C-alpha cells in the first residue's frame, strides 16, 4: 500500500440524477480519524458513500481511497476496506459460519480467530440463519465481517440507526478499539448526532448535494453558538455573523458562526453552546435567514 496522508479524498465530485445531484463536493478524511458524515434525509449522504464505493459511477471529479484511485485501483482498495450498511446485505438463508467461509475466500488477510472473537463477544450464534437475527444482531454480524480482515478503512452508512442505546454504545466502543493503533480510519454517516459527538474527530455536513461544513468537530462546536434575545435585538447583529434566525412568540434564537468574535463585538449578549443537531437545523434554514 502507498503512503498516504488522507484515507479518503474527494475533489469536485459530481453525480447527476433527475431531480437531485451532488454538486462538486470536496472533502478529506485524514488517516487515523473518525469522520462523522451528517445531513437530513435526501441530503446526499448515501449517494456520496455509494460513489466512494463505486456502487454508483460519478459524472465528474476524483476520488482516492488509501492513497489509491477508486477506479484504477479498485481491486487493491477492496482488500483493505470494510463496509457496513443500514440494510443487511447478506442472504437470510446464510449463517454466521457460512459468512466466515465466504469472506475467507474474498479477503487474503481474513482472520478466522479474530472473526470468532467478535462472534463470541457479540453473542452471535454460528449456526442460526441470519433471517432469524434481530436488527442489532445483523448489524453486529456486519461489523464482525467488516473488521475481521484487518481493514484499514471502515465506511458505514447509518450503521447505528434503529438500534437501542445499549447496543449502539457497545458498537461505538468497538470502533474506538479499532482506531487505537492510529492507522485505521472511519467514515460514518449517521442521523444520530449524539453518537458522533461521542466518537467523531471530524464532521462533514452535506445538504441538498452541497458540503456546507467540514472540519474538526471540536472547532465546529467551539465556533458556533446560539443567542437568545428579543426580536428587536436581531437587527443589532451584523449579517455576516449570522447563520440563520429562528423566531417564536417569545423572541428569537440566533445561530452565530464565530463565537469568540461575537462575544467581543456584542458583550451584552449571552452566547450559549450549540450541539451538532442545532448546527444542522440552522444551516438547513440558512437561505431563509428567518424561520420558525
GROMACS .gro file of N, CA, C and O in nm, residues 22-77:
model
  224
   22UNK      N    1  -2.520   1.562  -0.667
   22UNK     CA    2  -2.407   1.605  -0.585
   22UNK      C    3  -2.335   1.712  -0.665
   22UNK      O    4  -2.304   1.693  -0.782
   23UNK      N    5  -2.307   1.825  -0.601
   23UNK     CA    6  -2.257   1.942  -0.674
   23UNK      C    7  -2.111   1.970  -0.636
   23UNK      O    8  -2.084   2.040  -0.538
   24UNK      N    9  -2.019   1.912  -0.710
   24UNK     CA   10  -1.876   1.939  -0.693
   24UNK      C   11  -1.834   1.931  -0.547
   24UNK      O   12  -1.775   2.025  -0.492
   25UNK      N   13  -1.864   1.820  -0.483
   25UNK     CA   14  -1.832   1.809  -0.340
   25UNK      C   15  -1.685   1.768  -0.321
   25UNK      O   16  -1.631   1.686  -0.394
   26UNK      N   17  -1.624   1.831  -0.223
   26UNK     CA   18  -1.483   1.806  -0.191
   26UNK      C   19  -1.467   1.800  -0.039
   26UNK      O   20  -1.514   1.889   0.030
   27UNK      N   21  -1.402   1.697   0.010
   27UNK     CA   22  -1.360   1.691   0.150
   27UNK      C   23  -1.258   1.578   0.166
   27UNK      O   24  -1.250   1.488   0.082
   28UNK      N   25  -1.179   1.585   0.272
   28UNK     CA   26  -1.078   1.484   0.302
   28UNK      C   27  -1.105   1.421   0.438
   28UNK      O   28  -1.152   1.488   0.529
   29UNK      N   29  -1.072   1.293   0.449
   29UNK     CA   30  -1.075   1.223   0.577
   29UNK      C   31  -0.932   1.180   0.609
   29UNK      O   32  -0.880   1.086   0.547
   30UNK      N   33  -0.863   1.250   0.701
   30UNK     CA   34  -0.725   1.214   0.732
   30UNK      C   35  -0.714   1.073   0.790
   30UNK      O   36  -0.804   1.025   0.858
   31UNK      N   37  -0.602   1.008   0.762
   31UNK     CA   38  -0.576   0.876   0.818
   31UNK      C   39  -0.579   0.883   0.971
   31UNK      O   40  -0.527   0.977   1.030
   32UNK      N   41  -0.641   0.786   1.033
   32UNK     CA   42  -0.640   0.776   1.178
   32UNK      C   43  -0.750   0.853   1.248
   32UNK      O   44  -0.746   0.869   1.370
   33UNK      N   45  -0.851   0.902   1.172
   33UNK     CA   46  -0.959   0.977   1.238
   33UNK      C   47  -1.095   0.917   1.206
   33UNK      O   48  -1.111   0.837   1.113
   34UNK      N   49  -1.193   0.952   1.289
   34UNK     CA   50  -1.333   0.917   1.263
   34UNK      C   51  -1.403   1.041   1.210
   34UNK      O   52  -1.408   1.144   1.277
   35UNK      N   53  -1.453   1.031   1.088
   35UNK     CA   54  -1.529   1.141   1.027
   35UNK      C   55  -1.677   1.110   1.036
   35UNK      O   56  -1.724   1.007   0.985
   36UNK      N   57  -1.753   1.196   1.104
   36UNK     CA   58  -1.898   1.185   1.105
   36UNK      C   59  -1.954   1.258   0.984
   36UNK      O   60  -1.919   1.373   0.958
   37UNK      N   61  -2.041   1.190   0.910
   37UNK     CA   62  -2.099   1.245   0.787
   37UNK      C   63  -2.248   1.267   0.813
   37UNK      O   64  -2.322   1.171   0.831
   38UNK      N   65  -2.289   1.395   0.822
   38UNK     CA   66  -2.425   1.425   0.866
   38UNK      C   67  -2.503   1.502   0.760
   38UNK      O   68  -2.445   1.564   0.670
   39UNK      N   69  -2.634   1.498   0.773
   39UNK     CA   70  -2.725   1.568   0.682
   39UNK      C   71  -2.862   1.504   0.691
   39UNK      O   72  -2.876   1.388   0.730
   40UNK      N   73  -2.965   1.580   0.655
   40UNK     CA   74  -3.101   1.527   0.662
   40UNK      C   75  -3.124   1.422   0.554
   40UNK      O   76  -3.041   1.403   0.465
   41UNK      N   77  -3.236   1.351   0.560
   41UNK     CA   78  -3.272   1.254   0.457
   41UNK      C   79  -3.273   1.320   0.320
   41UNK      O   80  -3.330   1.429   0.305
   42UNK      N   81  -3.212   1.255   0.223
   42UNK     CA   82  -3.211   1.310   0.088
   42UNK      C   83  -3.104   1.415   0.064
   42UNK      O   84  -3.099   1.476  -0.043
   43UNK      N   85  -3.016   1.436   0.163
   43UNK     CA   86  -2.913   1.540   0.151
   43UNK      C   87  -2.800   1.499   0.057
   43UNK      O   88  -2.730   1.584   0.003
   44UNK      N   89  -2.780   1.366   0.043
   44UNK     CA   90  -2.673   1.318  -0.044
   44UNK      C   91  -2.572   1.228   0.024
   44UNK      O   92  -2.471   1.191  -0.035
   45UNK      N   93  -2.596   1.190   0.151
   45UNK     CA   94  -2.500   1.106   0.224
   45UNK      C   95  -2.481   0.970   0.156
   45UNK      O   96  -2.369   0.929   0.129
   46UNK      N   97  -2.593   0.903   0.131
   46UNK     CA   98  -2.585   0.769   0.072
   46UNK      C   99  -2.530   0.774  -0.070
   46UNK      O  100  -2.449   0.689  -0.109
   47UNK      N  101  -2.570   0.875  -0.147
   47UNK     CA  102  -2.516   0.889  -0.283
   47UNK      C  103  -2.365   0.909  -0.279
   47UNK      O  104  -2.291   0.851  -0.360
   48UNK      N  105  -2.318   0.988  -0.184
   48UNK     CA  106  -2.173   1.010  -0.170
   48UNK      C  107  -2.102   0.880  -0.135
   48UNK      O  108  -1.999   0.845  -0.195
   49UNK      N  109  -2.157   0.806  -0.040
   49UNK     CA  110  -2.094   0.680   0.001
   49UNK      C  111  -2.097   0.578  -0.112
   49UNK      O  112  -1.997   0.509  -0.138
   50UNK      N  113  -2.208   0.569  -0.183
   50UNK     CA  114  -2.216   0.478  -0.298
   50UNK      C  115  -2.117   0.518  -0.407
   50UNK      O  116  -2.062   0.432  -0.477
   51UNK      N  117  -2.092   0.648  -0.420
   51UNK     CA  118  -1.994   0.695  -0.518
   51UNK      C  119  -1.853   0.657  -0.475
   51UNK      O  120  -1.770   0.615  -0.557
   52UNK      N  121  -1.824   0.674  -0.345
   52UNK     CA  122  -1.692   0.637  -0.291
   52UNK      C  123  -1.665   0.488  -0.313
   52UNK      O  124  -1.554   0.449  -0.350
   53UNK      N  125  -1.770   0.406  -0.293
   53UNK     CA  126  -1.756   0.261  -0.306
   53UNK      C  127  -1.768   0.213  -0.451
   53UNK      O  128  -1.755   0.095  -0.478
   54UNK      N  129  -1.795   0.304  -0.541
   54UNK     CA  130  -1.814   0.277  -0.684
   54UNK      C  131  -1.933   0.185  -0.712
   54UNK      O  132  -1.938   0.113  -0.810
   55UNK      N  133  -2.030   0.188  -0.621
   55UNK     CA  134  -2.160   0.127  -0.649
   55UNK      C  135  -2.231   0.215  -0.751
   55UNK      O  136  -2.305   0.168  -0.837
   56UNK      N  137  -2.209   0.346  -0.738
   56UNK     CA  138  -2.259   0.447  -0.831
   56UNK      C  139  -2.140   0.511  -0.903
   56UNK      O  140  -2.040   0.542  -0.839
   57UNK      N  141  -2.152   0.528  -1.033
   57UNK     CA  142  -2.046   0.594  -1.111
   57UNK      C  143  -2.068   0.746  -1.110
   57UNK      O  144  -2.179   0.793  -1.139
   58UNK      N  145  -1.965   0.820  -1.076
   58UNK     CA  146  -1.976   0.966  -1.073
   58UNK      C  147  -1.966   1.023  -1.214
   58UNK      O  148  -1.910   0.961  -1.304
   59UNK      N  149  -2.022   1.144  -1.232
   59UNK     CA  150  -2.015   1.213  -1.362
   59UNK      C  151  -1.886   1.291  -1.378
   59UNK      O  152  -1.835   1.307  -1.490
   60UNK      N  153  -1.833   1.340  -1.265
   60UNK     CA  154  -1.712   1.421  -1.272
   60UNK      C  155  -1.644   1.421  -1.136
   60UNK      O  156  -1.707   1.392  -1.034
   61UNK      N  157  -1.515   1.455  -1.135
   61UNK     CA  158  -1.441   1.466  -1.010
   61UNK      C  159  -1.346   1.349  -0.989
   61UNK      O  160  -1.335   1.259  -1.072
   62UNK      N  161  -1.277   1.352  -0.874
   62UNK     CA  162  -1.179   1.250  -0.841
   62UNK      C  163  -1.203   1.198  -0.700
   62UNK      O  164  -1.236   1.274  -0.609
   63UNK      N  165  -1.186   1.067  -0.683
   63UNK     CA  166  -1.196   1.004  -0.551
   63UNK      C  167  -1.075   0.915  -0.532
   63UNK      O  168  -1.042   0.833  -0.619
   64UNK      N  169  -1.006   0.932  -0.418
   64UNK     CA  170  -0.898   0.840  -0.384
   64UNK      C  171  -0.921   0.783  -0.245
   64UNK      O  172  -0.970   0.853  -0.156
   65UNK      N  173  -0.889   0.656  -0.229
   65UNK     CA  174  -0.902   0.585  -0.102
   65UNK      C  175  -0.767   0.522  -0.069
   65UNK      O  176  -0.708   0.453  -0.153
   66UNK      N  177  -0.719   0.548   0.051
   66UNK     CA  178  -0.592   0.491   0.096
   66UNK      C  179  -0.479   0.524  -0.001
   66UNK      O  180  -0.389   0.444  -0.025
   67UNK      N  181  -0.486   0.644  -0.058
   67UNK     CA  182  -0.382   0.690  -0.150
   67UNK      C  183  -0.392   0.633  -0.290
   67UNK      O  184  -0.302   0.654  -0.372
   68UNK      N  185  -0.504   0.564  -0.320
   68UNK     CA  186  -0.520   0.499  -0.450
   68UNK      C  187  -0.645   0.548  -0.521
   68UNK      O  188  -0.743   0.588  -0.457
   69UNK      N  189  -0.643   0.544  -0.654
   69UNK     CA  190  -0.756   0.586  -0.735
   69UNK      C  191  -0.871   0.487  -0.721
   69UNK      O  192  -0.851   0.365  -0.736
   70UNK      N  193  -0.992   0.537  -0.693
   70UNK     CA  194  -1.103   0.447  -0.661
   70UNK      C  195  -1.148   0.363  -0.780
   70UNK      O  196  -1.214   0.260  -0.762
   71UNK      N  197  -1.113   0.406  -0.902
   71UNK     CA  198  -1.145   0.325  -1.020
   71UNK      C  199  -1.029   0.232  -1.056
   71UNK      O  200  -1.042   0.111  -1.062
   72UNK      N  201  -0.914   0.294  -1.080
   72UNK     CA  202  -0.798   0.219  -1.131
   72UNK      C  203  -0.750   0.113  -1.032
   72UNK      O  204  -0.708   0.004  -1.071
   73UNK      N  205  -0.755   0.145  -0.903
   73UNK     CA  206  -0.702   0.055  -0.800
   73UNK      C  207  -0.811  -0.011  -0.718
   73UNK      O  208  -0.789  -0.050  -0.603
   74UNK      N  209  -0.929  -0.025  -0.777
   74UNK     CA  210  -1.045  -0.075  -0.703
   74UNK      C  211  -1.019  -0.211  -0.638
   74UNK      O  212  -1.054  -0.233  -0.521
   75UNK      N  213  -0.957  -0.302  -0.709
   75UNK     CA  214  -0.935  -0.437  -0.657
   75UNK      C  215  -0.844  -0.434  -0.533
   75UNK      O  216  -0.871  -0.501  -0.433
   76UNK      N  217  -0.736  -0.355  -0.539
   76UNK     CA  218  -0.645  -0.345  -0.427
   76UNK      C  219  -0.712  -0.276  -0.308
   76UNK      O  220  -0.695  -0.317  -0.191
   77UNK      N  221  -0.789  -0.170  -0.335
   77UNK     CA  222  -0.859  -0.097  -0.228
   77UNK      C  223  -0.951  -0.190  -0.149
   77UNK      O  224  -0.955  -0.186  -0.026
   0.00000   0.00000   0.00000
